[in-house]
Short mmCIF file of C-alpha atoms and ligand atoms in Angstrom, two decimals:
data_model
loop_
_atom_site.label_atom_id
_atom_site.label_comp_id
_atom_site.label_asym_id
_atom_site.label_seq_id
_atom_site.Cartn_x
_atom_site.Cartn_y
_atom_site.Cartn_z
CA MET J 1 23.54 -25.62 42.48
CA THR J 2 26.19 -27.46 40.50
CA LEU J 3 25.93 -29.05 37.08
CA ALA J 4 25.92 -32.50 38.70
CA GLU J 5 22.90 -31.58 40.84
CA LEU J 6 21.15 -30.27 37.77
CA GLU J 7 21.76 -33.54 35.91
CA ASN J 8 20.39 -35.51 38.91
CA ALA J 9 17.25 -33.42 39.01
CA LYS J 10 16.78 -34.03 35.29
CA ALA J 11 17.20 -37.82 35.63
CA GLU J 12 14.79 -37.87 38.60
CA SER J 13 12.09 -35.95 36.74
CA LEU J 14 12.38 -38.08 33.60
CA LYS J 15 11.92 -41.19 35.76
CA GLU J 16 8.74 -39.77 37.32
CA ILE J 17 7.37 -38.79 33.94
CA ALA J 18 8.02 -42.25 32.54
CA ALA J 19 6.18 -43.76 35.53
CA ALA J 20 3.11 -41.54 35.18
CA ASN J 21 0.34 -43.67 33.71
CA ASP J 22 -2.72 -41.50 33.55
CA ALA J 23 -3.59 -37.97 32.47
CA ALA J 24 -4.01 -36.74 36.05
CA ALA J 25 -0.51 -37.93 36.96
CA VAL J 26 0.95 -36.22 33.90
CA GLU J 27 -0.90 -33.00 34.79
CA ALA J 28 0.41 -33.16 38.35
CA LEU J 29 3.96 -33.53 36.99
CA ARG J 30 3.41 -30.66 34.59
CA VAL J 31 2.45 -28.43 37.51
CA LYS J 32 5.34 -29.75 39.61
CA TYR J 33 8.00 -29.16 36.96
CA VAL J 34 6.88 -26.48 34.55
CA GLY J 35 4.00 -24.80 36.41
CA ARG J 36 4.39 -21.23 37.66
CA ASN J 37 6.01 -22.38 40.87
CA GLY J 38 7.48 -25.51 39.30
CA SER J 39 11.03 -26.64 39.78
CA ILE J 40 12.25 -25.97 36.23
CA PRO J 41 11.46 -22.23 36.34
CA ALA J 42 13.15 -22.26 39.77
CA LEU J 43 16.18 -24.00 38.23
CA ILE J 44 16.39 -21.42 35.49
CA LYS J 45 16.31 -18.71 38.11
CA ALA J 46 19.05 -20.55 40.01
CA MET J 47 21.32 -20.49 36.96
CA LYS J 48 22.92 -17.35 38.33
CA ASP J 49 24.40 -19.46 41.15
CA VAL J 50 25.96 -22.03 38.79
CA PRO J 51 29.72 -21.41 38.50
CA LYS J 52 30.50 -19.37 35.42
CA GLU J 53 32.40 -22.11 33.52
CA GLU J 54 29.53 -24.61 33.91
CA ARG J 55 26.82 -22.17 32.91
CA PRO J 56 26.66 -22.88 29.15
CA ALA J 57 26.29 -26.65 29.70
CA GLY J 58 23.80 -26.11 32.56
CA GLY J 59 21.71 -23.76 30.51
CA GLY J 60 21.43 -26.41 27.84
CA SER J 61 20.18 -29.00 30.36
CA SER J 62 17.55 -26.89 32.07
CA GLY J 63 16.05 -25.77 28.80
CA GLU J 64 15.78 -29.24 27.29
CA LYS J 65 12.38 -30.76 26.66
CA PRO J 66 11.66 -33.34 29.42
CA VAL J 67 9.90 -35.84 27.12
CA ASP J 68 9.63 -36.39 23.41
CA ALA J 69 6.39 -35.06 21.94
CA ASP J 70 4.01 -37.30 20.05
CA LEU J 71 5.60 -37.28 16.60
CA THR J 72 2.41 -38.54 14.98
CA LEU J 73 0.55 -35.31 15.83
CA PRO J 74 0.03 -33.01 12.84
CA GLY J 75 2.22 -29.93 12.92
CA ARG J 76 0.78 -26.53 13.81
CA TRP J 77 0.10 -24.30 10.79
CA TRP J 78 -0.20 -20.64 11.58
CA GLY J 79 -0.95 -19.65 8.00
CA LEU J 80 1.00 -17.22 5.89
CA GLY J 81 -0.38 -13.72 5.44
CA VAL J 82 -0.97 -12.22 2.00
CA LYS J 83 -0.17 -8.78 0.69
CA HIS J 84 -3.03 -6.31 0.90
CA PRO J 85 -4.67 -5.71 -2.51
CA LEU J 86 -3.74 -2.01 -2.41
CA SER J 87 -0.07 -2.88 -1.78
CA ARG J 88 -0.24 -5.38 -4.60
CA VAL J 89 -1.61 -2.86 -7.07
CA ILE J 90 1.02 -0.30 -6.04
CA GLU J 91 3.89 -2.80 -6.33
CA GLU J 92 2.64 -4.16 -9.64
CA THR J 93 2.28 -0.62 -11.02
CA ALA J 94 5.82 0.22 -9.93
CA ALA J 95 7.07 -2.93 -11.68
CA ILE J 96 5.16 -2.19 -14.91
CA PHE J 97 6.36 1.42 -15.10
CA GLY J 98 9.80 0.30 -13.98
CA ARG J 99 10.03 -1.64 -17.25
CA LEU J 100 9.39 1.67 -19.06
CA GLY J 101 12.18 3.46 -17.21
CA PHE J 102 10.10 5.11 -14.47
CA THR J 103 11.37 5.28 -10.89
CA VAL J 104 9.29 5.75 -7.73
CA ALA J 105 9.20 9.18 -6.06
CA ASP J 106 7.73 9.95 -2.66
CA GLY J 107 6.24 13.00 -0.97
CA PRO J 108 4.60 13.92 2.36
CA GLU J 109 0.88 13.61 3.04
CA LEU J 110 0.85 17.01 4.76
CA GLU J 111 1.43 19.56 2.02
CA THR J 112 1.66 23.28 1.41
CA LYS J 113 -1.01 25.18 -0.47
CA PHE J 114 1.65 26.03 -3.07
CA ASN J 115 2.54 22.40 -3.88
CA ASN J 116 -1.01 21.03 -3.79
CA PHE J 117 -2.81 23.89 -5.54
CA THR J 118 -0.95 27.06 -6.57
CA ALA J 119 1.97 25.51 -8.45
CA LEU J 120 -0.54 23.17 -10.10
CA ASN J 121 -2.19 26.22 -11.61
CA THR J 122 -5.33 25.90 -9.50
CA PRO J 123 -7.28 29.19 -9.48
CA ALA J 124 -7.99 30.66 -6.05
CA HIS J 125 -11.75 30.18 -6.48
CA HIS J 126 -11.49 26.48 -7.42
CA PRO J 127 -13.99 24.40 -5.37
CA SER J 128 -11.33 21.83 -4.37
CA MET J 129 -9.67 24.52 -2.24
CA ASP J 130 -12.80 25.02 -0.21
CA ARG J 131 -12.74 24.17 3.49
CA SER J 132 -15.59 21.74 2.94
CA ASP J 133 -13.59 19.73 0.38
CA THR J 134 -10.08 19.69 1.82
CA PHE J 135 -8.67 19.04 5.31
CA TRP J 136 -6.86 22.28 6.16
CA PHE J 137 -4.50 22.91 9.06
CA GLY J 138 -4.26 26.69 9.10
CA GLU J 139 -3.82 28.89 6.03
CA ASP J 140 -1.00 27.09 4.26
CA CYS J 141 -1.04 23.46 5.40
CA LEU J 142 -3.36 20.69 4.26
CA LEU J 143 -3.69 16.95 3.79
CA ARG J 144 -2.88 16.53 0.10
CA THR J 145 -5.99 16.03 -2.02
CA GLN J 146 -4.01 14.33 -4.81
CA THR J 147 -0.52 12.94 -5.45
CA SER J 148 0.09 15.70 -8.03
CA PRO J 149 2.12 17.84 -5.53
CA VAL J 150 4.85 15.19 -5.85
CA GLN J 151 5.16 16.33 -9.49
CA ILE J 152 6.06 19.79 -8.20
CA ARG J 153 8.53 18.47 -5.62
CA THR J 154 10.18 16.19 -8.19
CA MET J 155 10.52 18.90 -10.83
CA MET J 156 11.88 21.42 -8.34
CA ALA J 157 14.55 18.98 -7.19
CA ASN J 158 15.55 17.57 -10.60
CA LYS J 159 16.24 18.51 -14.19
CA PRO J 160 14.54 16.83 -17.19
CA PRO J 161 14.35 14.13 -18.36
CA ILE J 162 12.06 13.03 -15.52
CA ARG J 163 10.17 9.75 -15.42
CA VAL J 164 8.52 9.03 -12.08
CA ILE J 165 5.48 7.45 -10.57
CA CYS J 166 4.40 8.56 -7.09
CA PRO J 167 2.10 6.27 -5.12
CA GLY J 168 0.58 7.47 -1.86
CA ARG J 169 -2.31 8.38 0.38
CA THR J 170 -4.60 11.27 -0.45
CA TYR J 171 -7.43 12.91 1.49
CA ARG J 172 -10.72 14.59 0.66
CA ARG J 173 -13.65 15.52 2.81
CA ASP J 174 -15.88 12.89 1.22
CA THR J 175 -18.58 11.00 3.04
CA THR J 176 -17.66 7.34 2.97
CA ASP J 177 -19.89 5.03 0.92
CA ALA J 178 -19.38 2.03 -1.38
CA THR J 179 -17.22 3.99 -3.80
CA HIS J 180 -15.89 6.95 -1.76
CA SER J 181 -13.55 7.24 1.17
CA ALA J 182 -12.09 10.33 2.85
CA ASN J 183 -8.70 8.65 2.68
CA PHE J 184 -7.75 6.84 -0.50
CA HIS J 185 -4.67 6.21 -2.64
CA GLN J 186 -3.44 7.52 -5.95
CA ILE J 187 -0.51 6.83 -8.22
CA GLU J 188 0.79 9.86 -10.02
CA GLY J 189 2.88 9.58 -13.16
CA LEU J 190 5.07 12.26 -14.71
CA TYR J 191 7.26 12.31 -17.80
CA VAL J 192 9.07 15.51 -18.79
CA ASP J 193 11.73 15.76 -21.47
CA THR J 194 13.64 18.29 -23.55
CA LYS J 195 12.61 16.43 -26.69
CA PRO J 196 8.94 16.79 -27.71
CA VAL J 197 6.51 14.62 -25.74
CA SER J 198 3.04 14.09 -27.22
CA LEU J 199 -0.41 12.88 -26.24
CA ALA J 200 0.31 9.80 -28.36
CA ASP J 201 3.20 8.95 -25.98
CA LEU J 202 0.81 9.24 -23.04
CA LYS J 203 -1.77 7.08 -24.76
CA SER J 204 0.68 4.32 -25.62
CA VAL J 205 2.09 4.21 -22.09
CA LEU J 206 -1.39 4.01 -20.53
CA ALA J 207 -2.45 1.34 -23.03
CA TYR J 208 0.62 -0.71 -22.10
CA PHE J 209 -0.13 -0.26 -18.41
CA ALA J 210 -3.78 -1.30 -18.91
CA LYS J 211 -2.81 -4.53 -20.68
CA GLU J 212 -0.11 -5.42 -18.16
CA MET J 213 -2.39 -4.71 -15.18
CA MET J 214 -5.73 -6.00 -16.48
CA GLY J 215 -4.86 -8.47 -19.23
CA ASP J 216 -5.13 -8.38 -23.02
CA GLY J 217 -8.91 -7.90 -23.19
CA VAL J 218 -8.87 -4.33 -21.95
CA THR J 219 -9.22 -1.24 -24.17
CA VAL J 220 -8.36 2.32 -23.09
CA ARG J 221 -10.51 5.33 -23.90
CA PHE J 222 -9.60 9.01 -23.52
CA ARG J 223 -12.41 11.50 -22.85
CA PRO J 224 -11.79 15.28 -23.00
CA HIS J 225 -11.81 16.79 -19.52
CA PHE J 226 -10.40 19.70 -17.53
CA PHE J 227 -7.61 19.76 -14.96
CA PRO J 228 -5.93 23.06 -14.09
CA PHE J 229 -2.44 21.55 -14.42
CA THR J 230 -2.76 19.74 -17.76
CA GLU J 231 -3.71 21.01 -21.21
CA PRO J 232 -5.23 19.24 -23.01
CA SER J 233 -6.70 17.10 -20.23
CA VAL J 234 -8.43 13.75 -20.45
CA GLU J 235 -10.17 11.26 -18.25
CA VAL J 236 -9.08 7.71 -18.87
CA ASP J 237 -11.51 4.79 -18.97
CA PHE J 238 -10.86 1.04 -19.16
CA THR J 239 -13.42 -1.30 -20.73
CA CYS J 240 -15.58 -2.75 -17.98
CA HIS J 241 -14.05 -5.99 -16.71
CA VAL J 242 -17.45 -7.46 -15.83
CA CYS J 243 -19.37 -7.11 -19.12
CA LYS J 244 -16.28 -6.61 -21.35
CA GLY J 245 -17.77 -3.40 -22.72
CA LYS J 246 -21.33 -4.57 -23.38
CA GLY J 247 -22.90 -2.55 -20.56
CA CYS J 248 -23.90 -3.77 -17.09
CA ASN J 249 -24.74 -2.51 -13.59
CA VAL J 250 -21.10 -2.13 -12.56
CA CYS J 251 -20.32 0.30 -15.41
CA LYS J 252 -23.80 1.89 -15.30
CA GLN J 253 -24.53 0.41 -18.76
CA SER J 254 -21.72 2.44 -20.38
CA GLY J 255 -19.25 -0.41 -20.93
CA TRP J 256 -16.44 1.77 -19.49
CA ILE J 257 -14.95 2.45 -16.06
CA GLU J 258 -13.11 5.66 -15.24
CA VAL J 259 -9.70 5.00 -13.71
CA ALA J 260 -7.51 8.07 -14.12
CA GLY J 261 -7.09 11.70 -14.98
CA ALA J 262 -4.28 12.68 -17.33
CA GLY J 263 -3.00 15.19 -19.85
CA MET J 264 -0.06 17.20 -21.14
CA VAL J 265 1.65 19.23 -18.42
CA ASP J 266 0.39 22.83 -18.59
CA PRO J 267 3.18 25.29 -19.52
CA ARG J 268 2.24 27.38 -16.47
CA VAL J 269 3.17 24.49 -14.19
CA PHE J 270 6.62 24.42 -15.80
CA GLY J 271 6.83 28.15 -15.09
CA HIS J 272 6.07 27.57 -11.39
CA VAL J 273 8.91 25.06 -11.01
CA GLY J 274 11.48 27.12 -12.90
CA TYR J 275 11.49 25.18 -16.18
CA ASP J 276 11.39 26.96 -19.53
CA PRO J 277 8.02 25.96 -21.11
CA GLU J 278 9.55 26.60 -24.54
CA LYS J 279 12.21 23.97 -23.96
CA VAL J 280 10.41 21.14 -22.16
CA SER J 281 7.17 19.20 -22.59
CA GLY J 282 5.62 16.26 -20.82
CA TYR J 283 2.59 14.35 -19.70
CA ALA J 284 1.10 13.49 -16.31
CA PHE J 285 -1.53 11.08 -15.08
CA GLY J 286 -3.10 10.11 -11.77
CA PHE J 287 -4.76 6.75 -11.05
CA GLY J 288 -7.04 5.79 -8.21
CA VAL J 289 -5.43 2.73 -6.60
CA GLU J 290 -8.68 1.57 -4.98
CA ARG J 291 -10.41 1.88 -8.36
CA ILE J 292 -7.84 -0.38 -10.03
CA ALA J 293 -7.96 -2.89 -7.15
CA MET J 294 -11.78 -2.98 -7.21
CA ILE J 295 -11.82 -3.63 -10.96
CA LYS J 296 -8.95 -6.11 -10.93
CA TYR J 297 -10.23 -8.21 -8.05
CA GLY J 298 -13.98 -7.61 -8.48
CA ILE J 299 -14.43 -5.84 -5.13
CA PRO J 300 -17.87 -4.18 -4.96
CA ASP J 301 -17.35 -1.98 -1.87
CA ILE J 302 -14.34 0.26 -1.19
CA ARG J 303 -14.81 -0.10 2.59
CA TRP J 304 -13.79 -3.76 2.41
CA LEU J 305 -10.28 -2.56 1.59
CA TYR J 306 -9.95 -0.88 4.99
CA GLU J 307 -11.69 -3.31 7.35
CA ASN J 308 -8.86 -5.84 7.69
CA ASP J 309 -11.34 -8.70 7.67
CA VAL J 310 -9.41 -11.90 6.97
CA ARG J 311 -12.53 -13.52 5.48
CA PHE J 312 -12.24 -10.96 2.68
CA LEU J 313 -8.46 -10.64 2.43
CA SER J 314 -7.79 -14.40 2.40
CA GLN J 315 -9.96 -14.77 -0.72
CA LEU J 316 -7.37 -12.78 -2.63
CA ALA J 317 -4.47 -15.02 -1.61
N1 LIG X 401 -4.74 14.92 -9.71
C1 LIG X 401 -5.89 14.58 -10.53
C2 LIG X 401 -7.02 14.13 -9.59
O1 LIG X 401 -6.78 13.83 -8.45
C3 LIG X 401 -5.55 13.50 -11.52
C4 LIG X 401 -4.55 13.92 -12.54
C5 LIG X 401 -3.20 13.68 -12.36
C6 LIG X 401 -4.96 14.56 -13.69
C7 LIG X 401 -2.26 14.08 -13.31
C8 LIG X 401 -4.07 14.96 -14.66
C9 LIG X 401 -2.72 14.71 -14.47
O2 LIG X 401 -8.16 14.07 -10.01
#
């Protein structure tokens, strides 16, 4: 077929379309020209026979729309997606800590026993190491139960000062219910320096984070706790976003919601990564991302975060 023949076919078809005066005639022409065995698909196939020099012009003709569409029809709106609330919390956290000089570090979800437990000063009899609490793959390989092993990786690969946050997936053999999931997310934070770092530094950084993430109304509370890798250790609570601290069902009448574990890095952990505990000090913390998202957006059930139901996700747009 030559370009001239192609142009003729086009003129012919446009004439027929213009003459069609009811829906059935238009449908018949649709089948004739653009249906599966229609002449336009055949023409496109025949392009290979058009002489090489004419091919660009011919291609343009065969692909053209045969008739103008009805310009008064409303356009098609496919809708823009929104970022998942967990991604939003992670990105916002990275931005907030970025303003304080923290960078983002990453680590694998499949970890060694050393990085996830031993280097973090976890005693061999600790319940978290039990097969019923952790997903093990053999003697030395497991799905990390916390983002704290990224502390170990970061310290082993760098010298102080270190300021990192490490967001990522973590795994525990929990039964899933409204507030637990076997796979969840944490954001670890670590600051280590050769100048003295104190609990007051940790407190001020977490108070700043709380205000930036939750707004001015939030207060931060430290409660004494135990973690093998920090000493002293604390659990960190935010004032309940629902009752503003008065006490309600969401906070079990306490006025507070637990969001993180934290503390001063235990000198033994420094020993495990080859730092001199006499020369460095630092703090670490670990947030639950789902926890923050549930408080921030008022989500009552953790499972909603994993179901990919647009009726839920689009409400957070
Ligand atoms: N890794 C602890 C947990 O998962 C949280 C934590 C992180 C505590 C850093 C102290 C310091 O519960």
